[in-house]
Amino acid sequence: MQSLSPFHLAIPVDNLDLARDFYNNTLGLDEGRSSDHWVDFNFFGHQLVIHYKQKSDADTKHHNSVDGKEVPIPHFGILLDWDTWQNFANMLSEKKVKFVIEPYVRFQGEVGEQATMFFYDPCGNALEFKSFKDSSQIFTK
C-alpha cells in the first residue's frame, strides 16, 4: 500500500460548544486552530474541522441495511490498528457513548475480518471506526 497523505474533512455542527467538547473530551482529539465558527482537530493524523451551521429541517438521517444492521449514511471515520480499535471501543463504552451499531467483528475468521462500530456526534454526524485483523486485506475482494 502506498504512503497516505493526511486528509482534510470539514463537517457541519449546529452547536459548536457541544461538538467541540465531544471531539475533544469524548473522542480525545487534540484541538488545533479555531474561531467562533469553526474548530480544527487532529483526527488520528488527519485534519477534521467542525464548522457551525444552523440546523435545518432538511437534515434527515438515512440508513442502508448491511449485515442486517442499519448503517447510517453518510458517515466518516478512520481505520485503526486492531489493539487501538479495541482500546478505543472500550474507552467509548466507559464514557457511555450511545452506539448506533455496537462494536462487533464482521467476517470473523474469513478474508477481510474487521471490527466496526457506529455512533453519532451530538450534532447528528455519523462516525464509523473500524479495524482489519490483517490490514493488507483492506481492499481484498
PDB file of C-alpha atoms in Angstrom:
ATOM      1  CA  MET A   1       0.000   0.000   0.000  1.00  0.00           C
ATOM      2  CA  GLN A   2       1.291   3.485  -0.811  1.00  0.00           C
ATOM      3  CA  SER A   3       2.023   6.072   1.855  1.00  0.00           C
ATOM      4  CA  LEU A   4      -1.086   8.137   2.531  1.00  0.00           C
ATOM      5  CA  SER A   5      -1.282  11.900   2.857  1.00  0.00           C
ATOM      6  CA  PRO A   6      -3.423  13.325   5.645  1.00  0.00           C
ATOM      7  CA  PHE A   7      -6.960  14.131   4.516  1.00  0.00           C
ATOM      8  CA  HIS A   8      -8.981  17.242   5.346  1.00  0.00           C
ATOM      9  CA  LEU A   9     -12.660  16.849   6.206  1.00  0.00           C
ATOM     10  CA  ALA A  10     -14.999  19.677   7.194  1.00  0.00           C
ATOM     11  CA  ILE A  11     -18.371  18.791   8.726  1.00  0.00           C
ATOM     12  CA  PRO A  12     -21.337  20.891   9.876  1.00  0.00           C
ATOM     13  CA  VAL A  13     -22.336  21.126  13.537  1.00  0.00           C
ATOM     14  CA  ASP A  14     -25.304  23.040  14.923  1.00  0.00           C
ATOM     15  CA  ASN A  15     -23.761  23.523  18.377  1.00  0.00           C
ATOM     16  CA  LEU A  16     -20.061  24.392  18.240  1.00  0.00           C
ATOM     17  CA  ASP A  17     -19.504  24.182  22.019  1.00  0.00           C
ATOM     18  CA  LEU A  18     -21.197  20.786  22.369  1.00  0.00           C
ATOM     19  CA  ALA A  19     -19.376  19.369  19.336  1.00  0.00           C
ATOM     20  CA  ARG A  20     -16.028  20.806  20.499  1.00  0.00           C
ATOM     21  CA  ASP A  21     -16.481  19.115  23.875  1.00  0.00           C
ATOM     22  CA  PHE A  22     -17.398  15.784  22.226  1.00  0.00           C
ATOM     23  CA  TYR A  23     -14.454  15.683  19.815  1.00  0.00           C
ATOM     24  CA  ASN A  24     -12.016  16.938  22.424  1.00  0.00           C
ATOM     25  CA  ASN A  25     -13.140  15.206  25.611  1.00  0.00           C
ATOM     26  CA  THR A  26     -15.163  12.166  24.484  1.00  0.00           C
ATOM     27  CA  LEU A  27     -13.037  11.151  21.493  1.00  0.00           C
ATOM     28  CA  GLY A  28      -9.827  12.569  22.970  1.00  0.00           C
ATOM     29  CA  LEU A  29      -8.794  14.551  19.884  1.00  0.00           C
ATOM     30  CA  ASP A  30      -6.299  17.401  20.189  1.00  0.00           C
ATOM     31  CA  GLU A  31      -7.621  20.792  19.156  1.00  0.00           C
ATOM     32  CA  GLY A  32      -5.775  22.968  16.671  1.00  0.00           C
ATOM     33  CA  ARG A  33      -6.731  26.392  15.348  1.00  0.00           C
ATOM     34  CA  SER A  34     -10.221  27.764  15.879  1.00  0.00           C
ATOM     35  CA  SER A  35     -12.502  30.754  15.523  1.00  0.00           C
ATOM     36  CA  ASP A  36     -16.024  31.497  16.752  1.00  0.00           C
ATOM     37  CA  HIS A  37     -17.400  29.476  13.786  1.00  0.00           C
ATOM     38  CA  TRP A  38     -15.028  26.514  13.365  1.00  0.00           C
ATOM     39  CA  VAL A  39     -12.522  24.308  15.203  1.00  0.00           C
ATOM     40  CA  ASP A  40      -9.692  22.130  13.809  1.00  0.00           C
ATOM     41  CA  PHE A  41      -8.940  18.740  15.353  1.00  0.00           C
ATOM     42  CA  ASN A  42      -6.134  16.225  14.899  1.00  0.00           C
ATOM     43  CA  PHE A  43      -8.215  13.233  13.782  1.00  0.00           C
ATOM     44  CA  PHE A  44      -5.622  10.468  14.087  1.00  0.00           C
ATOM     45  CA  GLY A  45      -3.152  12.463  11.980  1.00  0.00           C
ATOM     46  CA  HIS A  46      -5.797  13.939   9.674  1.00  0.00           C
ATOM     47  CA  GLN A  47      -7.442  17.358   9.772  1.00  0.00           C
ATOM     48  CA  LEU A  48     -11.073  17.344  10.882  1.00  0.00           C
ATOM     49  CA  VAL A  49     -12.806  20.710  11.032  1.00  0.00           C
ATOM     50  CA  ILE A  50     -16.174  21.276  12.637  1.00  0.00           C
ATOM     51  CA  HIS A  51     -18.000  24.278  11.162  1.00  0.00           C
ATOM     52  CA  TYR A  52     -21.046  25.893  12.713  1.00  0.00           C
ATOM     53  CA  LYS A  53     -24.137  25.532  10.528  1.00  0.00           C
ATOM     54  CA  GLN A  54     -27.652  26.243  11.735  1.00  0.00           C
ATOM     55  CA  LYS A  55     -29.782  23.097  11.895  1.00  0.00           C
ATOM     56  CA  SER A  56     -32.245  22.700   9.038  1.00  0.00           C
ATOM     57  CA  ASP A  57     -35.488  20.764   8.719  1.00  0.00           C
ATOM     58  CA  ALA A  58     -33.900  19.225   5.613  1.00  0.00           C
ATOM     59  CA  ASP A  59     -31.281  17.478   7.790  1.00  0.00           C
ATOM     60  CA  THR A  60     -32.645  13.939   7.912  1.00  0.00           C
ATOM     61  CA  LYS A  61     -30.915  10.677   8.714  1.00  0.00           C
ATOM     62  CA  HIS A  62     -30.587   7.913   6.146  1.00  0.00           C
ATOM     63  CA  HIS A  63     -29.555   4.276   6.566  1.00  0.00           C
ATOM     64  CA  ASN A  64     -28.594   1.312   4.399  1.00  0.00           C
ATOM     65  CA  SER A  65     -29.012  -2.266   5.528  1.00  0.00           C
ATOM     66  CA  VAL A  66     -25.643  -4.057   5.833  1.00  0.00           C
ATOM     67  CA  ASP A  67     -25.352  -7.464   7.508  1.00  0.00           C
ATOM     68  CA  GLY A  68     -28.815  -6.962   8.976  1.00  0.00           C
ATOM     69  CA  LYS A  69     -27.785  -3.710  10.660  1.00  0.00           C
ATOM     70  CA  GLU A  70     -28.903  -0.189   9.735  1.00  0.00           C
ATOM     71  CA  VAL A  71     -25.732   1.676   8.732  1.00  0.00           C
ATOM     72  CA  PRO A  72     -26.030   5.482   8.852  1.00  0.00           C
ATOM     73  CA  ILE A  73     -25.388   7.210   5.513  1.00  0.00           C
ATOM     74  CA  PRO A  74     -23.355   9.365   5.148  1.00  0.00           C
ATOM     75  CA  HIS A  75     -20.691   8.555   7.713  1.00  0.00           C
ATOM     76  CA  PHE A  76     -16.955   9.006   8.134  1.00  0.00           C
ATOM     77  CA  GLY A  77     -14.254   7.589  10.337  1.00  0.00           C
ATOM     78  CA  ILE A  78     -10.825   6.059  10.418  1.00  0.00           C
ATOM     79  CA  LEU A  79      -9.183   2.641  10.210  1.00  0.00           C
ATOM     80  CA  LEU A  80      -7.292   1.895  13.413  1.00  0.00           C
ATOM     81  CA  ASP A  81      -4.956  -0.975  14.188  1.00  0.00           C
ATOM     82  CA  TRP A  82      -6.644  -3.917  15.939  1.00  0.00           C
ATOM     83  CA  ASP A  83      -5.479  -3.198  19.510  1.00  0.00           C
ATOM     84  CA  THR A  84      -6.052   0.554  19.228  1.00  0.00           C
ATOM     85  CA  TRP A  85      -9.600  -0.098  17.952  1.00  0.00           C
ATOM     86  CA  GLN A  86     -10.316  -2.408  20.896  1.00  0.00           C
ATOM     87  CA  ASN A  87      -8.974   0.112  23.417  1.00  0.00           C
ATOM     88  CA  PHE A  88     -10.914   2.929  21.727  1.00  0.00           C
ATOM     89  CA  ALA A  89     -14.155   0.888  21.772  1.00  0.00           C
ATOM     90  CA  ASN A  90     -13.643   0.161  25.473  1.00  0.00           C
ATOM     91  CA  MET A  91     -12.986   3.841  26.229  1.00  0.00           C
ATOM     92  CA  LEU A  92     -16.135   4.908  24.365  1.00  0.00           C
ATOM     93  CA  SER A  93     -18.187   2.283  26.224  1.00  0.00           C
ATOM     94  CA  GLU A  94     -16.814   3.535  29.554  1.00  0.00           C
ATOM     95  CA  LYS A  95     -17.796   7.078  28.541  1.00  0.00           C
ATOM     96  CA  LYS A  96     -21.326   5.796  27.846  1.00  0.00           C
ATOM     97  CA  VAL A  97     -21.308   6.679  24.143  1.00  0.00           C
ATOM     98  CA  LYS A  98     -24.619   5.587  22.627  1.00  0.00           C
ATOM     99  CA  PHE A  99     -23.773   3.301  19.714  1.00  0.00           C
ATOM    100  CA  VAL A 100     -25.969   3.059  16.615  1.00  0.00           C
ATOM    101  CA  ILE A 101     -24.153  -0.225  15.946  1.00  0.00           C
ATOM    102  CA  GLU A 102     -22.337  -1.684  18.947  1.00  0.00           C
ATOM    103  CA  PRO A 103     -18.693  -2.691  18.472  1.00  0.00           C
ATOM    104  CA  TYR A 104     -18.527  -6.112  16.802  1.00  0.00           C
ATOM    105  CA  VAL A 105     -16.414  -8.219  14.428  1.00  0.00           C
ATOM    106  CA  ARG A 106     -17.587  -8.929  10.865  1.00  0.00           C
ATOM    107  CA  PHE A 107     -16.370 -11.823   8.705  1.00  0.00           C
ATOM    108  CA  GLN A 108     -14.761 -13.485  11.727  1.00  0.00           C
ATOM    109  CA  GLY A 109     -12.126 -16.000  10.615  1.00  0.00           C
ATOM    110  CA  GLU A 110     -12.613 -15.012   6.946  1.00  0.00           C
ATOM    111  CA  VAL A 111     -10.743 -12.829   4.480  1.00  0.00           C
ATOM    112  CA  GLY A 112     -11.443  -9.197   5.370  1.00  0.00           C
ATOM    113  CA  GLU A 113     -12.154  -9.862   9.072  1.00  0.00           C
ATOM    114  CA  GLN A 114     -12.908  -6.456  10.556  1.00  0.00           C
ATOM    115  CA  ALA A 115     -14.096  -4.818  13.730  1.00  0.00           C
ATOM    116  CA  THR A 116     -16.522  -1.920  13.421  1.00  0.00           C
ATOM    117  CA  MET A 117     -18.753   0.415  15.440  1.00  0.00           C
ATOM    118  CA  PHE A 118     -21.020   3.355  14.595  1.00  0.00           C
ATOM    119  CA  PHE A 119     -22.264   6.283  16.643  1.00  0.00           C
ATOM    120  CA  TYR A 120     -23.378   9.890  16.154  1.00  0.00           C
ATOM    121  CA  ASP A 121     -21.716  13.038  17.409  1.00  0.00           C
ATOM    122  CA  PRO A 122     -24.065  15.344  19.369  1.00  0.00           C
ATOM    123  CA  CYS A 123     -24.934  17.237  16.152  1.00  0.00           C
ATOM    124  CA  GLY A 124     -26.028  14.170  14.178  1.00  0.00           C
ATOM    125  CA  ASN A 125     -22.866  13.365  12.188  1.00  0.00           C
ATOM    126  CA  ALA A 126     -22.411   9.590  11.908  1.00  0.00           C
ATOM    127  CA  LEU A 127     -18.966   8.135  12.607  1.00  0.00           C
ATOM    128  CA  GLU A 128     -17.587   4.671  11.944  1.00  0.00           C
ATOM    129  CA  PHE A 129     -14.390   3.389  13.492  1.00  0.00           C
ATOM    130  CA  LYS A 130     -13.096   0.133  12.126  1.00  0.00           C
ATOM    131  CA  SER A 131     -10.066  -2.128  12.067  1.00  0.00           C
ATOM    132  CA  PHE A 132      -8.956  -5.008   9.903  1.00  0.00           C
ATOM    133  CA  LYS A 133      -7.440  -8.050  11.577  1.00  0.00           C
ATOM    134  CA  ASP A 134      -4.973  -8.101   8.643  1.00  0.00           C
ATOM    135  CA  SER A 135      -4.504  -4.586   7.263  1.00  0.00           C
ATOM    136  CA  SER A 136      -3.251  -5.991   3.938  1.00  0.00           C
ATOM    137  CA  GLN A 137      -6.851  -7.152   3.321  1.00  0.00           C
ATOM    138  CA  ILE A 138      -8.480  -3.694   3.403  1.00  0.00           C
ATOM    139  CA  PHE A 139      -9.269  -3.826  -0.315  1.00  0.00           C
ATOM    140  CA  THR A 140      -9.315  -7.608  -0.777  1.00  0.00           C
ATOM    141  CA  LYS A 141     -12.438  -8.922  -2.515  1.00  0.00           C
TER     142      LYS A 141
END
